[in-house]
Short mmCIF file of C-alpha atoms and ligand atoms in Angstrom, two decimals:
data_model
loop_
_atom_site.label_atom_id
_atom_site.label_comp_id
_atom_site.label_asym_id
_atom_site.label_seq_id
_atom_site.Cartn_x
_atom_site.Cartn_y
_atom_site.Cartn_z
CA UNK Y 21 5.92 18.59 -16.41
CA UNK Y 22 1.93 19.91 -16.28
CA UNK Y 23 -0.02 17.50 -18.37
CA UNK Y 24 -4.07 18.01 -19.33
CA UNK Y 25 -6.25 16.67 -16.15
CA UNK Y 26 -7.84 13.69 -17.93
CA UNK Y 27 -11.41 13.17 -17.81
CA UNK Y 28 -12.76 10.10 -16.34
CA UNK Y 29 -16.22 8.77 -16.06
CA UNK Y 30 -16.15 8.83 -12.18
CA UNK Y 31 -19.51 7.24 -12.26
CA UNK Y 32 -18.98 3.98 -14.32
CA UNK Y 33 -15.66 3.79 -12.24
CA UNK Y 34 -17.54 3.52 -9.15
CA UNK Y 35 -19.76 0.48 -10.42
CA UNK Y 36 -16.73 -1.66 -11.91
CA UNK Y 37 -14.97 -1.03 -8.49
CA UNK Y 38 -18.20 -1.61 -6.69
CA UNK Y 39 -18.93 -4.97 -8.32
CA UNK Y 40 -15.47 -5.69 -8.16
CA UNK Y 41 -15.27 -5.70 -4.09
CA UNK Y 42 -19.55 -7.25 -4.45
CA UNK Y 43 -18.08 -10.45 -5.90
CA UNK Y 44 -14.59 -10.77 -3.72
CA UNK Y 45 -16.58 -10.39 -0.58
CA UNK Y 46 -18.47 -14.21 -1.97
CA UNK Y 47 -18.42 -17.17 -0.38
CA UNK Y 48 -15.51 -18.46 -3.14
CA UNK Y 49 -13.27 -15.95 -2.03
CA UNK Y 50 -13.75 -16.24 2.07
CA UNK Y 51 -13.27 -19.55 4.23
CA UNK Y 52 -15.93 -17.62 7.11
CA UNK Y 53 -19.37 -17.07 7.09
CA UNK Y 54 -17.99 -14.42 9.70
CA UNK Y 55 -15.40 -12.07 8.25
CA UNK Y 56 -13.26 -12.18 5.22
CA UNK Y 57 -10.99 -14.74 5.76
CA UNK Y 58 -8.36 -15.64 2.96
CA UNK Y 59 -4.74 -16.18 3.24
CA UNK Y 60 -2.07 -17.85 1.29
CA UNK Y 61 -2.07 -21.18 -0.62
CA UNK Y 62 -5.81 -21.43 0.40
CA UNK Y 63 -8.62 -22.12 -2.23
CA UNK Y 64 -10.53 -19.06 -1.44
CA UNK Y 65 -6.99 -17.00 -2.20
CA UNK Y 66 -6.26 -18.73 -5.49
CA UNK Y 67 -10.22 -17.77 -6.53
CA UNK Y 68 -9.19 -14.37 -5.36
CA UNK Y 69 -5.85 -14.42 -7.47
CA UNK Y 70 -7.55 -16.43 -10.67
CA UNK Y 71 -10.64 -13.64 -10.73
CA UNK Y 72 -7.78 -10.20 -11.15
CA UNK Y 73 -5.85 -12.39 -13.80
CA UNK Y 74 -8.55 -13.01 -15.83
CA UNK Y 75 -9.48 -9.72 -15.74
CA UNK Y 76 -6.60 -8.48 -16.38
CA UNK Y 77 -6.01 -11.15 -19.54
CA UNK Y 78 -8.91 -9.73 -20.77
CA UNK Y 79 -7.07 -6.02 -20.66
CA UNK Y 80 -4.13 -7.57 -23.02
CA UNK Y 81 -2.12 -8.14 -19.59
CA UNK Y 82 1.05 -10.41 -19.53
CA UNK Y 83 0.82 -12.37 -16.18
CA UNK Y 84 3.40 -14.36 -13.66
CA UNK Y 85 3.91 -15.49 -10.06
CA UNK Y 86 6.79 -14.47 -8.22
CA UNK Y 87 8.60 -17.81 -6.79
CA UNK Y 88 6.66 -17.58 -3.76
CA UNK Y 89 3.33 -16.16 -5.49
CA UNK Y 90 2.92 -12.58 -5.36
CA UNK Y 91 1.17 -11.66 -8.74
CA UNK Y 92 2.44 -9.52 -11.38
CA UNK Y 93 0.35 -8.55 -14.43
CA UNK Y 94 2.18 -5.99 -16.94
CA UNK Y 95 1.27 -4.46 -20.51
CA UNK Y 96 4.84 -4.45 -21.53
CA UNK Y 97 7.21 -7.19 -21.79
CA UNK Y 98 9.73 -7.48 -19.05
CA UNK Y 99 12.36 -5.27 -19.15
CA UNK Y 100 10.82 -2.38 -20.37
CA UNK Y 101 10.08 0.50 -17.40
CA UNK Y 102 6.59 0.25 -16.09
CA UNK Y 103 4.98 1.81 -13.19
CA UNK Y 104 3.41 -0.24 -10.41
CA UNK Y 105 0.59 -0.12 -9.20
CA UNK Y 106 -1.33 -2.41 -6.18
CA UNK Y 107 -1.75 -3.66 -2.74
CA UNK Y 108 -2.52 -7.15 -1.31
CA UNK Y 109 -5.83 -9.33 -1.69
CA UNK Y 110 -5.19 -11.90 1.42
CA UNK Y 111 -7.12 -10.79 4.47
CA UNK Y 112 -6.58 -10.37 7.91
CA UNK Y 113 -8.01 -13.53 9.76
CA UNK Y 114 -10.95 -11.47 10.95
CA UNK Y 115 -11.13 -9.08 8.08
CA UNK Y 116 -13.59 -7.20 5.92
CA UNK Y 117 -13.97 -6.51 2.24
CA UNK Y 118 -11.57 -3.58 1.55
CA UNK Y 119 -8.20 -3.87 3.31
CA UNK Y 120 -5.63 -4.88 0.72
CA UNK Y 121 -8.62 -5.98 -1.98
CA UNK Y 122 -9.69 -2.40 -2.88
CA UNK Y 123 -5.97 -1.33 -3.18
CA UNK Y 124 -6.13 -4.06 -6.14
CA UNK Y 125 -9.46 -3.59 -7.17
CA UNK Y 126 -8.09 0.42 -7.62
CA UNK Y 127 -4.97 -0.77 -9.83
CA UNK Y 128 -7.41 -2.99 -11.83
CA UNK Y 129 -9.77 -0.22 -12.66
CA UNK Y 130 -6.07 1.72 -13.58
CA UNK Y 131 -5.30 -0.61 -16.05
CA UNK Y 132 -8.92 -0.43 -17.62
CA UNK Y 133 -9.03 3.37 -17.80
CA UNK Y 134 -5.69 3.07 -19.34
CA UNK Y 135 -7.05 0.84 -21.64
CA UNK Y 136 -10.12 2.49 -22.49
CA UNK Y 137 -9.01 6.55 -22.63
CA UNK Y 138 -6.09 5.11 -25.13
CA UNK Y 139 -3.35 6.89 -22.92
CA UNK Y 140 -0.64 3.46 -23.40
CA UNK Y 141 0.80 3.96 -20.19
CA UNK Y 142 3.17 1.08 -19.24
CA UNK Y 143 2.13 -0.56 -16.01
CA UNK Y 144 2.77 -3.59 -14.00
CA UNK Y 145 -0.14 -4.69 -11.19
CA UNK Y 146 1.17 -6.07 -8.37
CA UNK Y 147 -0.62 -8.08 -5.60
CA UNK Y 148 1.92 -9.41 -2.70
CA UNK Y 149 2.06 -12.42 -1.06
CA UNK Y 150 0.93 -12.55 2.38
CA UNK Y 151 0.33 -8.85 3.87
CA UNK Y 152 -1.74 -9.44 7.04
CA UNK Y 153 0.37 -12.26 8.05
CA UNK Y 154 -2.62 -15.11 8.53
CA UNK Y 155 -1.22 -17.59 7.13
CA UNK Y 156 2.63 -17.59 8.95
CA UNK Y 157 2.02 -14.62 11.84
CA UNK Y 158 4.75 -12.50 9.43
CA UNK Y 159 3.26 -9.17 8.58
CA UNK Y 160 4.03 -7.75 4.93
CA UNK Y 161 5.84 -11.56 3.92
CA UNK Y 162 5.41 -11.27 0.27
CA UNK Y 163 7.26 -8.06 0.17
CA UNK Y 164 10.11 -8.48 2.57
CA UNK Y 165 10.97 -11.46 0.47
CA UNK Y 166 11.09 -9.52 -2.41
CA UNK Y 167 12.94 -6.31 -0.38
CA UNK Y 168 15.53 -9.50 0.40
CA UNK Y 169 14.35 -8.74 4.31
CA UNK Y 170 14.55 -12.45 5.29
CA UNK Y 171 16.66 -15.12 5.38
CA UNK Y 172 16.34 -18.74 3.51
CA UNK Y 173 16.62 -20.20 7.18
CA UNK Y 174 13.82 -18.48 7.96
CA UNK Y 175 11.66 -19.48 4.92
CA UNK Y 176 12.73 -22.56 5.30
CA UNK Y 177 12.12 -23.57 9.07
CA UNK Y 178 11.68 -20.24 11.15
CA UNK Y 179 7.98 -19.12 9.66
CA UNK Y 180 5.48 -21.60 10.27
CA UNK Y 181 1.62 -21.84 9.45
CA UNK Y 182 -0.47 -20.81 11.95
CA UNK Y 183 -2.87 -23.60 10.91
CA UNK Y 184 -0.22 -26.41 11.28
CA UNK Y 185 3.07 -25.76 12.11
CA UNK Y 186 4.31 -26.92 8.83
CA UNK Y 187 7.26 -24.36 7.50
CA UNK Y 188 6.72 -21.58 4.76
CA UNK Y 189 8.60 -24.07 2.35
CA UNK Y 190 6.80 -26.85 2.95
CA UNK Y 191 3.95 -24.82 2.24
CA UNK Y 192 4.55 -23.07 -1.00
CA UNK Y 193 6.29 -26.12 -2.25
CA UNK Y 194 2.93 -27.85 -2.01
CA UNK Y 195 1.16 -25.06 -3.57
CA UNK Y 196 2.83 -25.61 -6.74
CA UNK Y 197 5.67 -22.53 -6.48
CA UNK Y 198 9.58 -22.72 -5.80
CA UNK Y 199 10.54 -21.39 -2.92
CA UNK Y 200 14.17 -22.17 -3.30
CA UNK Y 201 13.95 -19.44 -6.02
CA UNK Y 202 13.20 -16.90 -3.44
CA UNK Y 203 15.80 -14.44 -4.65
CA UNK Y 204 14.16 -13.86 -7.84
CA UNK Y 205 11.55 -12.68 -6.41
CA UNK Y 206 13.46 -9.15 -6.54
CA UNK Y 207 13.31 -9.14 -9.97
CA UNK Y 208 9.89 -8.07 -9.75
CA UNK Y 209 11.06 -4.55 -9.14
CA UNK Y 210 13.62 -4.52 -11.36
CA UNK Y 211 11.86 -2.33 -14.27
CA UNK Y 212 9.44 -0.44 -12.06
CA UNK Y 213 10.08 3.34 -12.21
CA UNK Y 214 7.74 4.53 -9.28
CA UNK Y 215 5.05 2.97 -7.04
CA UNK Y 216 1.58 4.09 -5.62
CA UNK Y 217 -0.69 2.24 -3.64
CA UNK Y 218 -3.93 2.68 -2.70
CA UNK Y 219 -5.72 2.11 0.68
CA UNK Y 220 -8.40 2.20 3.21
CA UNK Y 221 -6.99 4.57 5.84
CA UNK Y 222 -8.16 2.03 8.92
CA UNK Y 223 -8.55 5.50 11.39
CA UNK Y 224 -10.54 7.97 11.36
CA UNK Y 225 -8.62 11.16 10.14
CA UNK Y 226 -10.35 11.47 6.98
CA UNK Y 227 -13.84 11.32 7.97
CA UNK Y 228 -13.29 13.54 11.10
CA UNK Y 229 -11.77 16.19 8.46
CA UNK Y 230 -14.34 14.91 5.77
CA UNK Y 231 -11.55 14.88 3.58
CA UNK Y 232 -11.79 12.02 0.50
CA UNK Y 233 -8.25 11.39 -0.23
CA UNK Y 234 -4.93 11.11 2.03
CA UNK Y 235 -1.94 11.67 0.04
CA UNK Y 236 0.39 9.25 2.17
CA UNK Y 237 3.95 10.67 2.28
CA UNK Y 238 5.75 8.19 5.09
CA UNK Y 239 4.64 4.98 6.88
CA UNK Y 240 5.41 4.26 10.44
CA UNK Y 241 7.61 1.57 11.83
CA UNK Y 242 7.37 -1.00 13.82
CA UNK Y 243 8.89 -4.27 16.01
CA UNK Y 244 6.84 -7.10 16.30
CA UNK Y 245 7.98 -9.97 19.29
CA UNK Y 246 6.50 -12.69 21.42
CA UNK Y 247 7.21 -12.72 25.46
CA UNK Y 248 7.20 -16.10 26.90
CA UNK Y 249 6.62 -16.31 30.89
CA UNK Y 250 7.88 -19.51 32.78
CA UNK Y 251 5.79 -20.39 35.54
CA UNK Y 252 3.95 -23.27 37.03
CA UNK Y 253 0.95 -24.87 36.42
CA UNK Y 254 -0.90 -25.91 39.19
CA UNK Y 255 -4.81 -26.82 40.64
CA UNK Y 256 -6.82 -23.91 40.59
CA UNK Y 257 -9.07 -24.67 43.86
CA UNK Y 258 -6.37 -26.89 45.71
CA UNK Y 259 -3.30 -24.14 45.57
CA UNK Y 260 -3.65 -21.24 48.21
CA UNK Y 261 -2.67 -17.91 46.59
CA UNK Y 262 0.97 -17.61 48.06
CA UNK Y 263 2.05 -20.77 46.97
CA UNK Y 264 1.34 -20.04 42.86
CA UNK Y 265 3.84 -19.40 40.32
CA UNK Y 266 1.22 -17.81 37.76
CA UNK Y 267 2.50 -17.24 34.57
CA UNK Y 268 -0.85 -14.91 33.75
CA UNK Y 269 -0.53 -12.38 36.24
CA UNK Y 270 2.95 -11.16 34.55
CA UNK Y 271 1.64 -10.99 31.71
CA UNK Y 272 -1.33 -9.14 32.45
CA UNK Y 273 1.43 -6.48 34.29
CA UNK Y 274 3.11 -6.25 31.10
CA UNK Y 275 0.23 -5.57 29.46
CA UNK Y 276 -0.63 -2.33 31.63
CA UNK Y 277 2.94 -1.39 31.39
CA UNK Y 278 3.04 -1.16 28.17
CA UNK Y 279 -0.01 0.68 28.31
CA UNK Y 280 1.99 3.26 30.20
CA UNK Y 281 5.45 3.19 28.40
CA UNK Y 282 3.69 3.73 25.00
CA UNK Y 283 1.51 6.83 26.16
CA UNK Y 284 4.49 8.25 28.06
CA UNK Y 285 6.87 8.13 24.81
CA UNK Y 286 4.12 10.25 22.94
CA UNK Y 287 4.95 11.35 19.08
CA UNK Y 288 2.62 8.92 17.92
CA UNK Y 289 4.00 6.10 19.49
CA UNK Y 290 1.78 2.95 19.98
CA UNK Y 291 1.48 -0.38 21.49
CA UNK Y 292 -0.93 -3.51 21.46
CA UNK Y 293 -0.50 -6.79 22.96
CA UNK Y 294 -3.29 -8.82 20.20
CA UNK Y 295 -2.31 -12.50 21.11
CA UNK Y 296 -2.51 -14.19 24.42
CA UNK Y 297 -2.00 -17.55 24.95
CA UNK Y 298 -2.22 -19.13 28.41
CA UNK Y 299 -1.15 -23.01 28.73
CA UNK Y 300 -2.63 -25.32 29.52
CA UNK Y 301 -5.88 -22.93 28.82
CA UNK Y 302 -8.27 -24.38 31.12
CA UNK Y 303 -10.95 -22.79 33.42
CA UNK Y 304 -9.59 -24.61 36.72
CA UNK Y 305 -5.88 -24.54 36.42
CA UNK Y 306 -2.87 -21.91 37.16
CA UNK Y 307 -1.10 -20.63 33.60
CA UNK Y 308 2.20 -22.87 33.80
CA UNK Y 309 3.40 -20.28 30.68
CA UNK Y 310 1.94 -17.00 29.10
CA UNK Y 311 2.67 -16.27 25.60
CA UNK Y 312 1.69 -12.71 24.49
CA UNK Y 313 3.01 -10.60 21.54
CA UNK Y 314 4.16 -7.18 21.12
CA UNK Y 315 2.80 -4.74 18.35
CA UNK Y 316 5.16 -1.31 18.97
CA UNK Y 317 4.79 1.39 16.33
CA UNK Y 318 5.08 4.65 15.73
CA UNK Y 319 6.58 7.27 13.16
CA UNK Y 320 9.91 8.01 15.60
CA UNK Y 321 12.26 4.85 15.50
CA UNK Y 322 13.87 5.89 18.61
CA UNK Y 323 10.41 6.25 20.78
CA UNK Y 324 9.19 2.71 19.90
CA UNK Y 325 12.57 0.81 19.86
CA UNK Y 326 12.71 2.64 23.23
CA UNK Y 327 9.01 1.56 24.49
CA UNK Y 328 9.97 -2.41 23.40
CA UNK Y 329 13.50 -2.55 25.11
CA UNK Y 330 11.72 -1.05 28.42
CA UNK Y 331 8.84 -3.55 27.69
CA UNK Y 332 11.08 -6.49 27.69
CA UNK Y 333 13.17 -4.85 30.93
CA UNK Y 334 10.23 -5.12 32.77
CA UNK Y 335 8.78 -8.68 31.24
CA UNK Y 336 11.87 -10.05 33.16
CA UNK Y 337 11.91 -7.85 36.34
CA UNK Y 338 8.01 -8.86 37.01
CA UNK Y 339 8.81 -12.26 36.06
CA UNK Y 340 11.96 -12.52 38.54
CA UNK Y 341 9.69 -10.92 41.53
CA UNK Y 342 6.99 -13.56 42.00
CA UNK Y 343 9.77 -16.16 41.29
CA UNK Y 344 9.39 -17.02 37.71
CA UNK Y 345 11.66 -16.16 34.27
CA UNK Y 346 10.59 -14.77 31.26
CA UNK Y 347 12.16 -14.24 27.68
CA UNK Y 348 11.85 -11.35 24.83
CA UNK Y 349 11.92 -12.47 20.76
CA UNK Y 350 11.91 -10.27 18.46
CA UNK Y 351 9.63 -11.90 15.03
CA UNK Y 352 10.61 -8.98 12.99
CA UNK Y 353 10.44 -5.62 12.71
CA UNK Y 354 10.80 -2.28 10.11
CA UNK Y 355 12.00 1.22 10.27
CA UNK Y 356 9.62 4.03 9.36
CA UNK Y 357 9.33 4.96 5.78
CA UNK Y 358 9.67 8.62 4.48
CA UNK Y 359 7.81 8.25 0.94
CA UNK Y 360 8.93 9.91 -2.35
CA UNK Y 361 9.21 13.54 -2.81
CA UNK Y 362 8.52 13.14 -6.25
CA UNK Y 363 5.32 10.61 -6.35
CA UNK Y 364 4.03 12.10 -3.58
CA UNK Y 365 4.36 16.14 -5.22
CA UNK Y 366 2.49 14.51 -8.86
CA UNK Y 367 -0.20 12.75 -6.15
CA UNK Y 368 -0.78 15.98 -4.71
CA UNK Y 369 -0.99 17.98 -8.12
CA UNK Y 370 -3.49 15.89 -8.89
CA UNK Y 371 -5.24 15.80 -5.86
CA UNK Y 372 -5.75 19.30 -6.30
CA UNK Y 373 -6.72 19.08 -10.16
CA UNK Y 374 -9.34 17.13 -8.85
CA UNK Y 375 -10.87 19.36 -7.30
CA UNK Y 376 -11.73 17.00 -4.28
CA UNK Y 377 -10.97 17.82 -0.44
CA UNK Y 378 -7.76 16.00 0.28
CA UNK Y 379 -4.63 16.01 2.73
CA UNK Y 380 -1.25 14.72 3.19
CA UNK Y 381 -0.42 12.27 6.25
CA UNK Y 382 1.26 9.69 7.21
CA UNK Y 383 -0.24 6.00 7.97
CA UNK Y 384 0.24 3.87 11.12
CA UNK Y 385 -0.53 0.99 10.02
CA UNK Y 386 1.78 -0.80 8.06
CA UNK Y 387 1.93 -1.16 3.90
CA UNK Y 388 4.07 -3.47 1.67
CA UNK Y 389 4.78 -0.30 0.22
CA UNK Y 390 7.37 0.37 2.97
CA UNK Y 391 9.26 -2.71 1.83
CA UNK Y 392 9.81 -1.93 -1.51
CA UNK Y 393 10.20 2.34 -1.18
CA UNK Y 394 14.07 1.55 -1.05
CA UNK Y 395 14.11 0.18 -4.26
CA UNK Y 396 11.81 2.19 -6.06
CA UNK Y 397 10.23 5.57 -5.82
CA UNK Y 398 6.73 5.28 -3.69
CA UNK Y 399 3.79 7.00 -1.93
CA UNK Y 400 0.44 5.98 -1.37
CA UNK Y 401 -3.41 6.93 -1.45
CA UNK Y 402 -5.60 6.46 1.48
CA UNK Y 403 -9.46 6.60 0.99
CA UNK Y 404 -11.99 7.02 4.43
CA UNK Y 405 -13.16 3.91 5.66
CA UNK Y 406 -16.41 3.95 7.80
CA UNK Y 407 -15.40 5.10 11.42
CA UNK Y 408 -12.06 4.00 10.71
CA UNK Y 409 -12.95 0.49 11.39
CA UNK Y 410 -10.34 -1.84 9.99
CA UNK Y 411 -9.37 -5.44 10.85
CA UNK Y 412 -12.99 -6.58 10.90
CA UNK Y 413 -15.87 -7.81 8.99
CA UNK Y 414 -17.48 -3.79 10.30
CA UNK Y 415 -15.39 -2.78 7.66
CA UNK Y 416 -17.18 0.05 5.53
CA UNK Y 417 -15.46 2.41 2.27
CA UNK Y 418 -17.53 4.08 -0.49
CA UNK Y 419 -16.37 2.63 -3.86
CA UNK Y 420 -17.18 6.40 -5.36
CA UNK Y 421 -14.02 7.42 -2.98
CA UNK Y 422 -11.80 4.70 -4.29
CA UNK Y 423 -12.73 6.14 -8.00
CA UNK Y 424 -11.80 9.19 -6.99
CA UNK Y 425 -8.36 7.82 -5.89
CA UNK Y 426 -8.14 5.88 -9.31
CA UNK Y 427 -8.70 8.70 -10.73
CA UNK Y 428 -5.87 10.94 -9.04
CA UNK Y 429 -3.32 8.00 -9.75
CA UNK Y 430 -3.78 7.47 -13.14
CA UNK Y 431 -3.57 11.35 -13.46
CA UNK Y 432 0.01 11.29 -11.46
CA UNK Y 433 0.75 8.51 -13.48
CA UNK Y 434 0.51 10.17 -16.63
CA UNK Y 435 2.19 13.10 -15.56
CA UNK Y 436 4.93 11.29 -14.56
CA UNK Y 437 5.08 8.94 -17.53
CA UNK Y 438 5.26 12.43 -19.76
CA UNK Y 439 9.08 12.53 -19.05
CA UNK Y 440 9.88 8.95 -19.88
CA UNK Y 441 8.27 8.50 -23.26
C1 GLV P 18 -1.19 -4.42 8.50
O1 GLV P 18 -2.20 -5.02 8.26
C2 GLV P 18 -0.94 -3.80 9.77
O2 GLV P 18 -1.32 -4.40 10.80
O3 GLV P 18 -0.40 -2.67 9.79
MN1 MN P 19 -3.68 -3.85 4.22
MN1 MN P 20 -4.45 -5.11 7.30
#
């Protein structure tokens, strides 16, 4: 199934993309001065949405929201096979220019180089709903709704905005989409006949091995949960030390533990405790309750699933010794991903055509691709980002190595588009 490496101006590639990112990263498309900040149903993340469809208008591009509003732009009507192509454009909270957005950005510049080098590839460009989990604390949202990985209770009073407490429903109702329609949202997939997305890497294997591409051929798993600790608020000057029930100090035990459980399981294995909420939060009283959350990943199933149980085990152990009670919920979580054999083998082929220094890895972060491998045939592309800084406005990637990675897709594309036309 060789086909003829196709030529691409690298160069003018580079610009569009570079622009591309230049204008997302303006104050229309971010609510801080800070970081990029854009999540869903927010004005900043319908700019965001409104500047790839009119781009991709301009390309001939059919366009639709999902019921929730993941975007889908294709060149052929639906049910005809397309390939898919895309990431996400909300942002983390505190996040820079390139996580999710260049994945996009990358598909865009797909669909122009289609355009322009005549090759009439069929292609749908999706961007999900709702990856970084800003706007309801649920990581990869847009695509577990469309994998059918929640449940209408849950859309309907479990996730809540972070903002306001008001449900998911609520939420997109007001934003003009139909959540009760949820379901259909699968239907997205239905004519897609393989998937590649493209991403900053967010570590720093690529630029240690100054490699520019990652050919990404499985996706760690993870568990994400809250721990609650019960305890009892009390005067901070007034109560002597042995007479304190402070929910704090078990949490900050926790957090060492799992500092130790997650090293000791090894094979990649990793955990983070990222929120902490004390109540009532005030300089000159006891924590009456600790909330923190869990973040448990790793590429072996059994190691973190192992690392969270113990975790939880020894919330309620620390909790019962200085007289308090704690509880373990899991939010949600996913198994690790093992990527197609056949996306992944055209990726690589033309990885190599390029010429370029590349490898193959796996990513530890999580993708939306993992949701929908299941369903259809997937891999990904990591590009270097600047000292693997990720999750923050630091965040640095070269638009040249995004090209690059435009490039190498289009060219797996096409080889694996030769069979089907
Ligand atoms: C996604 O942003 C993740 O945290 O893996
Ligand atoms: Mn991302
Ligand atoms: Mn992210």
């Amino acid at each position: 199934m060789a086909t003829r490496q196709l030529t691409v101006d690298r160069e003018r590639s580079t610009e569009r993309i570079g622009r591309d990112v230049e204008t997302l990263s303006g104050p229309r498309y971010t609510s801080s001065d800070e970081a990029i900040r854009r999540y869903a149903y927010t004005p900043e993340y319908r700019n965001t949405l409104d500047y790839f469809i009119r781009e991709l208008e301009s390309l001939g591009f059919e366009r639709y929201e999902d019921p929730v509003g993941t975007l889908v732009a294709r060149n052929r009507p639906r049910g005809e096979p397309v390939f898919g192509v895309g990431s996400h454009c909300d942002s983390n909270r505190n996040g820079g220019r390139y996580d999710g957005t260049l994945g996009v950005v990358a598909a865009l510049e797909i669909c122009r180089l289609n355009e322009e080098l005549g090759l009439g590839l069929p292609l749908q460009l999706v961007s999900f709903l709702e990856e970084e989990g800003s706007g309801f604390g649920q990581m990869l949202l847009g695509s577990r709704i469309m994998a059918g990985r929640v449940t209408e209770e849950e859309l309907r009073e479990g996730f809540r905005a972070v903002d306001d407490g008001r449900s998911f429903w609520e939420h997109a109702e007001e934003a003009g989409y139909d959540p009760g329609r949820w379901q259909e949202s699968a239907r997205v997939l239905d004519d897609l006949y393989g998937w590649i997305e493209l991403h900053i890497e967010q570590a720093r294997v690529l630029q240690d091995t100054q490699k520019r591409i990652g050919v990404v051929d499985a996706i760690a798993g993870y568990v994400h949960s809250d721990v609650t600790v019960h305890g009892r608020s009390d005067h901070a000057g007034a109560t002597p030390m042995g007479l304190r029930l402070d929910a704090g100090l078990v949490a900050a035990e926790c957090m060492l533990k799992l500092e130790r459980l997650a090293k000791a399981a090894g094979e990649g294995t990793v955990g983070t405790v990222g929120e902490l909420a004390l109540t009532p939060n005030l300089i000159n009283a006891v924590p009456g309750t600790a909330r923190f959350s869990l973040d448990v990943r790793g590429p072996n199933e059994e190691a973190f699933r192992r690392v969270t149980r113990n975790l939880a085990a020894f919330a309620e152990e620390a909790a019962r010794r200085r007289g308090m009670t704690a509880e373990y919920r899991e939010r949600q979580a996913l198994s690790p991903v093992a990527l197609s054999g056949g996306i992944v083998g055209a990726l690589q082929a033309a990885a190599e055509g390029s010429g370029e220094p590349f490898v193959r890895m796996h990513s530890g972060a999580a993708h939306d691709t993992m949701s929908i491998a299941g369903r259809v045939p997937s891999a990904m592309v990591f590009v270097p980002c600047r000292d693997g800084i990720s999750h923050s406005p630091e965040e640095e990637a070269d638009p040249a190595d995004a090209a690059l990675g435009a490039e190498i897709m289009l060219n797996a594309i096409n080889t694996l588009s030769a069979g089907t036309r």
